[in-house]
C-alpha positions as CSV (number, residue, x, y, z in Angstrom):
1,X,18.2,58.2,31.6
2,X,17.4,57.0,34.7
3,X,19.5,54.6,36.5
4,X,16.7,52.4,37.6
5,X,16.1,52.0,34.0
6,X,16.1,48.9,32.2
7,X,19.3,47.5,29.9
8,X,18.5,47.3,26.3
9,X,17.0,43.3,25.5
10,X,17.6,41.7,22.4
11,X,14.0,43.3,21.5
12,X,15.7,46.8,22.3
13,X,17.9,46.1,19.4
14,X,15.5,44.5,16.9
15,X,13.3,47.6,17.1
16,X,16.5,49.6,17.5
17,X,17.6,47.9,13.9
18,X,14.2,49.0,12.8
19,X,14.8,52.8,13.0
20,X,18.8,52.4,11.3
21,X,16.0,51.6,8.2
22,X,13.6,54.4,8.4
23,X,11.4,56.5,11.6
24,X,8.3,54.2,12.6
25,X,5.2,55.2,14.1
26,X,4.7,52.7,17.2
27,X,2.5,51.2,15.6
28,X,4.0,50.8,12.6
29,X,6.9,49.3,14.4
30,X,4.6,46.6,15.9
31,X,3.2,45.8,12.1
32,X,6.5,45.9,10.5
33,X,7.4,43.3,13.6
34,X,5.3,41.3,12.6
35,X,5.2,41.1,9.1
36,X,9.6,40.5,9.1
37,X,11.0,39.9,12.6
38,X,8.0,38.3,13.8
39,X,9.0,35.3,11.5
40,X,11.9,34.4,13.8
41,X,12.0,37.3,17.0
42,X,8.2,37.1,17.8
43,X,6.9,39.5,20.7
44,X,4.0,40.6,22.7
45,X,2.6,43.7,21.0
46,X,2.6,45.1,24.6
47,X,6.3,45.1,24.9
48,X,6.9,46.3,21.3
49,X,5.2,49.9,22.2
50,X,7.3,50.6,25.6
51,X,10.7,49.7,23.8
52,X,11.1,52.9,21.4
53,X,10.2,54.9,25.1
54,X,12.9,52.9,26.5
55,X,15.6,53.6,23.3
56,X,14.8,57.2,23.7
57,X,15.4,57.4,27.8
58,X,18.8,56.1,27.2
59,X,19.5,58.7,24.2
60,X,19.3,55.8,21.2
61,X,16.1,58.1,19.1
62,X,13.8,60.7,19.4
63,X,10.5,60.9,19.6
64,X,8.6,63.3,17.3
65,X,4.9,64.6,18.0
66,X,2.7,64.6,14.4
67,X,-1.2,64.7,13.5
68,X,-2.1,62.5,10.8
69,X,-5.8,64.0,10.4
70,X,-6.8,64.7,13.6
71,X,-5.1,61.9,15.1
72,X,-1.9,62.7,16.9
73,X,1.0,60.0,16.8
74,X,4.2,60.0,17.8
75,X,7.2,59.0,14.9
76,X,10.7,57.8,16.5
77,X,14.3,58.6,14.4
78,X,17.0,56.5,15.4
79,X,19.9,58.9,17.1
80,X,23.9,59.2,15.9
81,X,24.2,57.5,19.2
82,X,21.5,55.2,18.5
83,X,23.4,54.1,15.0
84,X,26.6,53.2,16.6
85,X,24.9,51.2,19.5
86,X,23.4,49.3,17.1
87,X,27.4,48.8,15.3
88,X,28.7,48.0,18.9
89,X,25.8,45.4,19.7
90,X,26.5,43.4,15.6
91,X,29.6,41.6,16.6
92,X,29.0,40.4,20.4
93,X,28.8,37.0,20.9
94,X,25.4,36.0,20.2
95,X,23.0,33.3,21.9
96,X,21.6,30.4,19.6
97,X,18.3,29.7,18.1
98,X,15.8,28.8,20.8
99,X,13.0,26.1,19.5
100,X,9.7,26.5,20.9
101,X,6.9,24.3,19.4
102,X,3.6,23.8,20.7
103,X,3.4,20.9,18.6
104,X,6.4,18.8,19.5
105,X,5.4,19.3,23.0
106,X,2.0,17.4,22.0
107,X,3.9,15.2,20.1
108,X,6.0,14.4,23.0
109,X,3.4,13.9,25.2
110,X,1.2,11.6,22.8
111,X,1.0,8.6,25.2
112,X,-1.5,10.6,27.1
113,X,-3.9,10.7,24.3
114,X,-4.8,9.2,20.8
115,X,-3.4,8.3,17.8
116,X,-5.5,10.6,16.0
117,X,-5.0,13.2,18.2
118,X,-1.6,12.8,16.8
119,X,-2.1,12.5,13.6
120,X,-4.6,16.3,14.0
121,X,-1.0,18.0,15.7
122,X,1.5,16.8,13.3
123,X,-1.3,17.8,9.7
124,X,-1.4,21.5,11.4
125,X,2.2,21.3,11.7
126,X,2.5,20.9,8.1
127,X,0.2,23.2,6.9
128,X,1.7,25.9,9.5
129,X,4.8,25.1,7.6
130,X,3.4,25.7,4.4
131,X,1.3,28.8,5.2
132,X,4.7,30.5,6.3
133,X,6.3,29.3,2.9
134,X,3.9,30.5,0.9
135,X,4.6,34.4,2.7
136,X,8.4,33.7,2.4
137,X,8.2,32.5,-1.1
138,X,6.2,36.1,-2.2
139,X,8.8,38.3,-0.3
140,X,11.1,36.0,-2.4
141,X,9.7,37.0,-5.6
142,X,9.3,40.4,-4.8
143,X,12.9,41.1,-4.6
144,X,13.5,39.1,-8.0
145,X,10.7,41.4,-9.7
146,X,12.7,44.3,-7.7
147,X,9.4,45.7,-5.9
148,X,9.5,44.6,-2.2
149,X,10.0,47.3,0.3
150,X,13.2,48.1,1.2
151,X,14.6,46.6,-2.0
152,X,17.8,48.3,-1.2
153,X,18.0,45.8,1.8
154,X,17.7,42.2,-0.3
155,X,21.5,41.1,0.0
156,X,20.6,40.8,4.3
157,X,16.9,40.0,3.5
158,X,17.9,37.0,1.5
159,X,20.3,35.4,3.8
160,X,17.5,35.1,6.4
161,X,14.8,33.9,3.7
162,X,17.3,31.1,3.1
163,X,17.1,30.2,6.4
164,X,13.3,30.5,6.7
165,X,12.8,28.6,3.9
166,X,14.9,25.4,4.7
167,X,13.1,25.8,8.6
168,X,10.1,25.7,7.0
169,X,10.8,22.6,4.4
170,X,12.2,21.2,7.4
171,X,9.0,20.7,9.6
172,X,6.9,19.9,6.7
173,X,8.8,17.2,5.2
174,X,9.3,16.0,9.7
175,X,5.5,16.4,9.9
176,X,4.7,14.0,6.9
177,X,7.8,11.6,8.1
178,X,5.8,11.5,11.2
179,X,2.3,11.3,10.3
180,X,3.4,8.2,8.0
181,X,5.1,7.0,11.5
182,X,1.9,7.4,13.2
183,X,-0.8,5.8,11.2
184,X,1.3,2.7,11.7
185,X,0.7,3.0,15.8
186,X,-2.3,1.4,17.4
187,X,-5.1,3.7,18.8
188,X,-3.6,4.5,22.0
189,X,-0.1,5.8,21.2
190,X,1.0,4.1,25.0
191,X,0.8,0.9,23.0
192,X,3.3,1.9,20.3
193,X,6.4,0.5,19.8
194,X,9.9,1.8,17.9
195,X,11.3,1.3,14.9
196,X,14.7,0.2,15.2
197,X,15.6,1.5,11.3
198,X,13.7,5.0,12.4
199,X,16.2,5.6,15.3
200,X,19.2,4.0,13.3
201,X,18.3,6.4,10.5
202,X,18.3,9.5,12.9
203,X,21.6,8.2,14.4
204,X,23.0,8.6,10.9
205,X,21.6,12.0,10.3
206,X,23.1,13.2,13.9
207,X,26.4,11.9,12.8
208,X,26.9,15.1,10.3
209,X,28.7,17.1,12.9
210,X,30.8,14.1,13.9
């Protein structure tokens, strides 16, 4: 491994946790990304195929040459060294979820257009919400019916489909709160005014952790 080469990211790991679970392709890596971690580690495709190159520079897999056809790829393995890497980097202190929304950043700046421009961000919102529910409730009943890959991997699956599922319930039933909020603004949101009850309300929901 070179010294001028890069530490292992967060990403490192994911696609490090990847190969504890089986050898990927690159490409298969970059589908299976985004068909599980892409629900909550989403990254550029681009990055995804120069991370196993960087896990097996510092010693963490192998890289294995095969033809499928005539098509050559190249298959990674995850290393003994690779394995406990992955142990050492479980229990470090972790950073916490980091919210980035497209939406609420239209939402937020609303003044600057109209009502109905509004009312457009927060119904996508919703059915976003529900388009992702609908993929998390199917994994869901794939492990109940016992035929989702990597069955033997439910017990970790489901703790993170809980959370999924409640994010997901979450901005759907924020987006129709909202949308009910909104119809009940003039045309130019600038004019709006407050609901006194609406902040009062959200005061009283912050107060959980109090």
């Amino acid at each position: 491994m070179s010294m001028d080469d890069p530490a292992l990211t967060t990403t490192s790991y994911a696609i490090l946790g990847l190969l504890s679970v089986r050898p990927w392709s690159t490409y298969e890596l970059a589908r299976q990304m985004d068909r599980s971690l892409g629900r909550f580690w989403p990254r550029a495709q681009s990055k995804l195929y120069e991370e196993p190159k960087k896990l097996v520079r510092h010693g963490l897999a192998v890289a294995t040459k095969e033809a499928v056809g005539r098509r050559p790829r190249t298959v990674y393995t995850i290393t003994a060294e690779g394995r406990r890497a992955l142990a050492d980097w479980l229990p470090r202190p972790s950073a916490g979820p980091v919210l980035e929304s497209e939406q609420l950043l239209k939402v937020f700046f609303a003044d600057s257009g109209t009502s109905a421009d509004t009312l457009a961000t927060l119904h996508a919102a919703r059915a976003w919400a529900e388009e992702r529910n609908q993929g998390n409730a199917a994994v869901a009943r794939a492990h109940l019916a016992g035929l989702a890959p990597f069955q033997e991997r439910a017990a970790q699956t489901a703790l993170v489909g809980r959370f999924l599922t409640d994010y997901y319930r979450l901005v759907a039933t924020w987006a129709e709160w909202a949308e009910a909020v909104v119809r009940q603004w003039p045309d130019d949101p600038a004019d709006a005014t407050p609901d006194p009850s609406e902040i009062a309300e959200t005061l009283r929901r912050a107060s959980w952790s109090d």
